Coordinates of C-alpha atoms in Angstrom, one line a residue:
X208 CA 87.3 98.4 89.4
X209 CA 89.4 100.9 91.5
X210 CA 90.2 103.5 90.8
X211 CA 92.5 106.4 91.9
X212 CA 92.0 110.2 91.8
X213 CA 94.6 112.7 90.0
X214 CA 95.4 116.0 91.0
X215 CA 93.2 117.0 88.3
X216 CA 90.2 115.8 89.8
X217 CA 89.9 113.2 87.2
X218 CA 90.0 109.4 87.9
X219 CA 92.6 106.8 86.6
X220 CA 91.6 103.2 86.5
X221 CA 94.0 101.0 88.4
X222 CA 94.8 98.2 85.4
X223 CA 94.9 99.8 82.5
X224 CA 95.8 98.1 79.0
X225 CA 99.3 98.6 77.9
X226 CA 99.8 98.6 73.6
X227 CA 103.3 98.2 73.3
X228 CA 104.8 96.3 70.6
X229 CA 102.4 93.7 68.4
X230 CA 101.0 96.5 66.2
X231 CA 99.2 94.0 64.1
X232 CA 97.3 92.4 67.0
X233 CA 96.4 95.7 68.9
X234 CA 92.9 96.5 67.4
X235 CA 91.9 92.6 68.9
X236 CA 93.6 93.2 71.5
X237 CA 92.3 95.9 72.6
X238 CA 88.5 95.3 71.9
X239 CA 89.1 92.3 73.7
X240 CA 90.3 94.7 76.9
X241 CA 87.3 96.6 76.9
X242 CA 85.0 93.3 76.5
X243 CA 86.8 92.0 79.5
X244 CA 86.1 95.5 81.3
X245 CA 89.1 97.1 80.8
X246 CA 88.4 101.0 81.3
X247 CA 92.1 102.3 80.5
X248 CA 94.2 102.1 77.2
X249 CA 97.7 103.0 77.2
X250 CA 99.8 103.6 74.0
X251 CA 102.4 106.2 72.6
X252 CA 103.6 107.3 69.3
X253 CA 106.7 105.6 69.3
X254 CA 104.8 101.8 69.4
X255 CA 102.8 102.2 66.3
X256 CA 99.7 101.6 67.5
X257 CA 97.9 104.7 68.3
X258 CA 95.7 103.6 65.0
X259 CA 95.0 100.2 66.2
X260 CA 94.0 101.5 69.4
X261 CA 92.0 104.0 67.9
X262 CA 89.6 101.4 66.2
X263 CA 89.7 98.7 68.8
X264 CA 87.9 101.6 71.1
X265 CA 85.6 102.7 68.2
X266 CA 84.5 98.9 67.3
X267 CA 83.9 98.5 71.0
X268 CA 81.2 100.7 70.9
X269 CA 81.4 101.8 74.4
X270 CA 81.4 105.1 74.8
X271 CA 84.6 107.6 74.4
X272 CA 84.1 109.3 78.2
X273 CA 84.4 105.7 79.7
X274 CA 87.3 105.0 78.5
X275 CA 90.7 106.7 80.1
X276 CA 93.4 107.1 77.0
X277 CA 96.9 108.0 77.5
X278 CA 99.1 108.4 74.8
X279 CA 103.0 110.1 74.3
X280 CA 105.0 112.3 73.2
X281 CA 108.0 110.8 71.4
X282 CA 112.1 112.3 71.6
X283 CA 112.2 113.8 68.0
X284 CA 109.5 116.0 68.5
X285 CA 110.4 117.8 71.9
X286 CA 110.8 121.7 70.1
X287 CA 108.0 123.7 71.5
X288 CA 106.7 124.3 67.9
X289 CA 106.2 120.7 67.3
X290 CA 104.8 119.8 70.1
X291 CA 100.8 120.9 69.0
X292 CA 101.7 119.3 65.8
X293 CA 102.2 116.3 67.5
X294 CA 99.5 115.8 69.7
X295 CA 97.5 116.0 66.5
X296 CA 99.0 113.1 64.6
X297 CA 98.3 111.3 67.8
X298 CA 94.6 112.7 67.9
X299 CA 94.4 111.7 64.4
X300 CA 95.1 108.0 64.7
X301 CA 93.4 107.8 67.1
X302 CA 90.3 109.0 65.7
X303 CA 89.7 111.5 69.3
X304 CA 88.9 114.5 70.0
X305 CA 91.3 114.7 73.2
X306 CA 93.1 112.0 75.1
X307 CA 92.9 111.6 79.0
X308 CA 96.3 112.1 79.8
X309 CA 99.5 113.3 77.6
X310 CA 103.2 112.2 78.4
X311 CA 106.7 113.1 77.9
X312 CA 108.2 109.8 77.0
X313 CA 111.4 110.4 78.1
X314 CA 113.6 113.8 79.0
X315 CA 115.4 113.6 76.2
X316 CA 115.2 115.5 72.5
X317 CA 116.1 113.8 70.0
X318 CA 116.9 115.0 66.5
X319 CA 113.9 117.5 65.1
X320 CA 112.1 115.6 62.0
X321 CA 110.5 112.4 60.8
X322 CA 113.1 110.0 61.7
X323 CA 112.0 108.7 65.2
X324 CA 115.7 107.5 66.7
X325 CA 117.6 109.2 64.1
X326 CA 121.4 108.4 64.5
X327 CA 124.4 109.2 62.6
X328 CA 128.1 106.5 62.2
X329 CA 125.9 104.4 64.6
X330 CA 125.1 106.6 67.3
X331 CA 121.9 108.4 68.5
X332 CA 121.5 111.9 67.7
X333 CA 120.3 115.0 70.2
X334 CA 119.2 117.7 70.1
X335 CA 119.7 120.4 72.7
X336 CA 116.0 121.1 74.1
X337 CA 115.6 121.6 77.2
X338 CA 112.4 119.0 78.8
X339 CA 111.2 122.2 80.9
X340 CA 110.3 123.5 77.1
X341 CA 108.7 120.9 76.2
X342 CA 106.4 121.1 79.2
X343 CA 105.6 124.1 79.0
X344 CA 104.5 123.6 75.6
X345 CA 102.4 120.7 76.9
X346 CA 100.8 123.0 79.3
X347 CA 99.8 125.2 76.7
X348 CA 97.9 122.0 75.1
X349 CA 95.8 122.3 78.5
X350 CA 93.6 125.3 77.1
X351 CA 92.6 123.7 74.0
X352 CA 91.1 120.4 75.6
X353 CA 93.0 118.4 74.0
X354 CA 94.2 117.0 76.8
X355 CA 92.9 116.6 80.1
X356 CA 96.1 116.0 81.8
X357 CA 99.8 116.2 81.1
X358 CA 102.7 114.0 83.1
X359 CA 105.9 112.4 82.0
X360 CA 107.7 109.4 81.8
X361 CA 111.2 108.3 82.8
X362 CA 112.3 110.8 85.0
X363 CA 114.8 110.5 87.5
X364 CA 114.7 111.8 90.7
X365 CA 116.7 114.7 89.8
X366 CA 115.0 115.4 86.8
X367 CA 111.8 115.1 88.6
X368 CA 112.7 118.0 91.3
X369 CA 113.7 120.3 88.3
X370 CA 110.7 120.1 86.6
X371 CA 108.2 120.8 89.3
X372 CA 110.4 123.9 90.2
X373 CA 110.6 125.5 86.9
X374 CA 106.8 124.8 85.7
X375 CA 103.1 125.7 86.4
X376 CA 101.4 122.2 86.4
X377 CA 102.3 119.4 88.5
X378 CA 102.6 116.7 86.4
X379 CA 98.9 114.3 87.1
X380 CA 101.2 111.2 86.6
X381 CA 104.3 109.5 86.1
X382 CA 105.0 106.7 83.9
X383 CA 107.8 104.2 84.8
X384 CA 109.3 100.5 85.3
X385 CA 108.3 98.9 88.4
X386 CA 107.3 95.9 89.9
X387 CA 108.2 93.8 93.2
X388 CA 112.3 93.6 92.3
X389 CA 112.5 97.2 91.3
X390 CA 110.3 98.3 94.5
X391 CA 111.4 102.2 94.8
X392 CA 109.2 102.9 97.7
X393 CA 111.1 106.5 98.8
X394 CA 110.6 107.5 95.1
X395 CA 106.7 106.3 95.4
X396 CA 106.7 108.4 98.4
X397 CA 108.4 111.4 97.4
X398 CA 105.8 111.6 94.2
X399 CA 103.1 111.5 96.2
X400 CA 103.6 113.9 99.0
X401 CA 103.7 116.2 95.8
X402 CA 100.2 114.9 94.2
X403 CA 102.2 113.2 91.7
X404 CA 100.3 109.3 90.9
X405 CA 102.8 106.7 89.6
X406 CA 101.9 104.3 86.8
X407 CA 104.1 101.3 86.4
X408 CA 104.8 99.7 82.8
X409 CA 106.5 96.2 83.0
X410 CA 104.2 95.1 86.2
X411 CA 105.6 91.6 86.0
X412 CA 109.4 92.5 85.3
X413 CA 111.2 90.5 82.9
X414 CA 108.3 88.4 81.7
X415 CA 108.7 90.9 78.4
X416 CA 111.1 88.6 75.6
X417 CA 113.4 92.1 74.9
X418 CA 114.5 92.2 78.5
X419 CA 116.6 89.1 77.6
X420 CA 117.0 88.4 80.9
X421 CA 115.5 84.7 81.4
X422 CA 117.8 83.1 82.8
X423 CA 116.9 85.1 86.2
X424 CA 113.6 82.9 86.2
X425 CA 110.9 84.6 85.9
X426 CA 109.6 87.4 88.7
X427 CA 105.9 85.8 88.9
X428 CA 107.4 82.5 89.6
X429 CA 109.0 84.1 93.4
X430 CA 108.1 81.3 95.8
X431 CA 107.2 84.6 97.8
X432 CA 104.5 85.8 95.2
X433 CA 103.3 82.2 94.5
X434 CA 102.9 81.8 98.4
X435 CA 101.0 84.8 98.8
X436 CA 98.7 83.8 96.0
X437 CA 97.7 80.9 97.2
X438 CA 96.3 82.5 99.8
X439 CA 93.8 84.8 97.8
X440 CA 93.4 81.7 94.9
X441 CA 95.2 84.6 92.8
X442 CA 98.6 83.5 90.6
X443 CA 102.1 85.5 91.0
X444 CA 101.3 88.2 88.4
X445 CA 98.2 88.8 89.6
X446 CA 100.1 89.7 93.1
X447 CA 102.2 91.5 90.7
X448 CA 99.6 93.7 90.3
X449 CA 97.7 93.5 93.8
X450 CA 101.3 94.6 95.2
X451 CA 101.2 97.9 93.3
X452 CA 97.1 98.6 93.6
X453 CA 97.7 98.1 97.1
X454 CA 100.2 101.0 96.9
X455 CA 98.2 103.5 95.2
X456 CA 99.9 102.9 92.1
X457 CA 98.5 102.4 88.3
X458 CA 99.6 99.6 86.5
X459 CA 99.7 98.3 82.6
X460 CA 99.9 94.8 82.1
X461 CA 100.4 93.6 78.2
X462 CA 99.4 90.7 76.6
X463 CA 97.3 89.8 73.1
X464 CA 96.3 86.4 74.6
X465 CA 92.7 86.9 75.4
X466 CA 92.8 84.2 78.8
X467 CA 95.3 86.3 80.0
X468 CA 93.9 90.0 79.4
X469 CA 90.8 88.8 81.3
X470 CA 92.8 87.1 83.8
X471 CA 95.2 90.4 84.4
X472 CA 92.1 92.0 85.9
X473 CA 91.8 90.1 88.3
X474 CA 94.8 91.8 89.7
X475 CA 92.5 94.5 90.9
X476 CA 92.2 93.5 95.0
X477 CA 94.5 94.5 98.0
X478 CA 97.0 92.7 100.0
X479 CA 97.5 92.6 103.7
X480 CA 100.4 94.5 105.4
X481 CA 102.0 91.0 106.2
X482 CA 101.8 90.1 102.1
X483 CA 103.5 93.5 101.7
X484 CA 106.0 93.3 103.9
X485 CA 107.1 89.4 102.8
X486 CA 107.1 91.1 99.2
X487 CA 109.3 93.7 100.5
X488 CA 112.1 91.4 101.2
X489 CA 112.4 90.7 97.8
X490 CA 113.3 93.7 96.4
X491 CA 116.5 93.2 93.9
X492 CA 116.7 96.9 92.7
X493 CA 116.8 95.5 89.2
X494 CA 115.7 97.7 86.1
X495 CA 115.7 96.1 82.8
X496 CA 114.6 98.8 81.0
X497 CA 117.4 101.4 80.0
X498 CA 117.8 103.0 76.6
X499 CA 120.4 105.3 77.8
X500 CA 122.6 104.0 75.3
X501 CA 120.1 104.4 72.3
X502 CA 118.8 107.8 73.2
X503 CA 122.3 108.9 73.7
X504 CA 121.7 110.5 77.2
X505 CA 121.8 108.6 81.0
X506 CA 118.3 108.0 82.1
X507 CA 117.5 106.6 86.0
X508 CA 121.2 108.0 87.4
X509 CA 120.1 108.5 91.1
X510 CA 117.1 105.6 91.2
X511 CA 117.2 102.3 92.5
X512 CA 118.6 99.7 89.7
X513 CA 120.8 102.1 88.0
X514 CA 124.2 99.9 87.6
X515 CA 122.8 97.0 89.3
X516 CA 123.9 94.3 87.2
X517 CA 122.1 92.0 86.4
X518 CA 123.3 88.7 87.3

């Protein structure tokens, strides 16, 4: 399986497992992962399944240093003093000691308390922490080895550059939508002349049901992707994958079907220049996921696929 090497030292496996949405079906899910040889579980408080995933790994049997777990750190509890606290009730769930690699799930605080996206007359409510705060708090978790790495998720460009100026720890990775119609290659680029490694959730694009955007077709169906395929005896989302592999980047395909978790990994293999540059033609700078409007702040304002519409 490759593999890629943070700034940490530490190694991230290329397809890891993602756990979002499905609670109930996580725990077979995710023991099915590792039975297919899946090295690299990705969940986050906000999904619900930080439990599930916790005793799909322990059934598994295999041991807990083989397996590379990231989990996140949700909007409502960016205050510095809640951030510990936090980390572990994710621990807990879990049923770890430490996790792999700790995110900031998006630059925004939401409203201190229990109430995950707490909102008042309809609308999300804030509060007014600033994210540098909240990662510096995260770099205190560092010391305790409870984490082995901290990164974020979500960040714009903008955002990005503030961070990294203001803090002590490059962020080891960041977390965010990509795939071959949302292709951001000077973003890629800019991350890693700074050390930064890029994981991509929603590897296929708008395969997911709550992108509600079908009637696109569907990304793995691009003649382009199909073609390429053929040539390896690999489908479209397997390219899907290839593409971003081939790029240095992580990625997380999802699914609860076990055919398709085996058949996900064998994403893992690299594409010629020629298959990348035909891919790069078909780059529609679309993003379908934006909670802007449900987290009450603009996310993705100076990235590729902000205010495309989709048509």
């Amino acid at each position: 399986m490759t593999r890629f090497k943070l700034n940490t030292g530490a190694e991230i496996p290329a397809i890891g497992f993602g756990t979002w949405q499905d609670e109930g079906a996580q725990k077979d899910a995710v023991l099915e992962a590792i039975k297919a040889g899946y090295r690299h579980i990705d969940t986050a408080r906000v999904y619900g399944t930080e439990k599930a995933v916790g005793d799909g790994i322990k059934e598994s049997g295999i041991a807990r240093n083989q397996i590379f777990v990231t989990t996140k750190l949700w909007n409502n509890k960016h205050h510095p003093d809640d951030v510990p606290k936090a980390l572990d009730d994710s621990l807990r769930d879990l049923q770890m000691d430490y996790v792999d690699l700790f995110l900031m799930h998006y630059p925004v605080a939401a409203k201190r308390g229990d109430d995950p996206i707490p909102k008042e007359n309809g609308k999300p409510v804030t509060e007014d922490i600033d994210y540098i705060d909240t990662y510096k708090a995260m770099e205190k978790l560092l010391n305790t080895g409870k984490v082995k790495a901290i990164g974020v998720s979500n960040f714009s460009k903008g955002q990005m550059d503030r961070l990294i100026k203001h803090v002590s720890v490059v962020p080891a990775v960041h977390q965010t939508e990509g795939h071959p119609w949302l292709q951001q290659h000077e973003f890629l680029k800019w991350h890693q002349t700074r050390g930064i490694h890029v994981t991509h959730y929603s590897p296929f694009g708008n395969l997911n049901q709550i992108y509600s955007a079908n009637h696109l077709g569907k990304l793995i169906d691009e003649p382009v992707l199909i073609e390429v395929g053929k040539k390896y005896g690999k489908t479209g989302s397997q390219v899907c994958l290839a593409w971003a592999i081939t790029m240095g980047i992580s990625v997380l395909p999802k699914s609860k079907t076990p055919h398709r978790i085996r058949d996900n990994l064998e994403g893992d293999f690299k594409l010629s220049s020629e298959d990348m540059e035909n891919i790069a033609k078909i780059d529609r700078k679309i993003r379908f996921n934006d909670s802007s409007e449900d987290m009450g702040m603009v996310f993705f304002d100076d990235l590729d696929g902000k205010g495309t519409k989709i048509p």
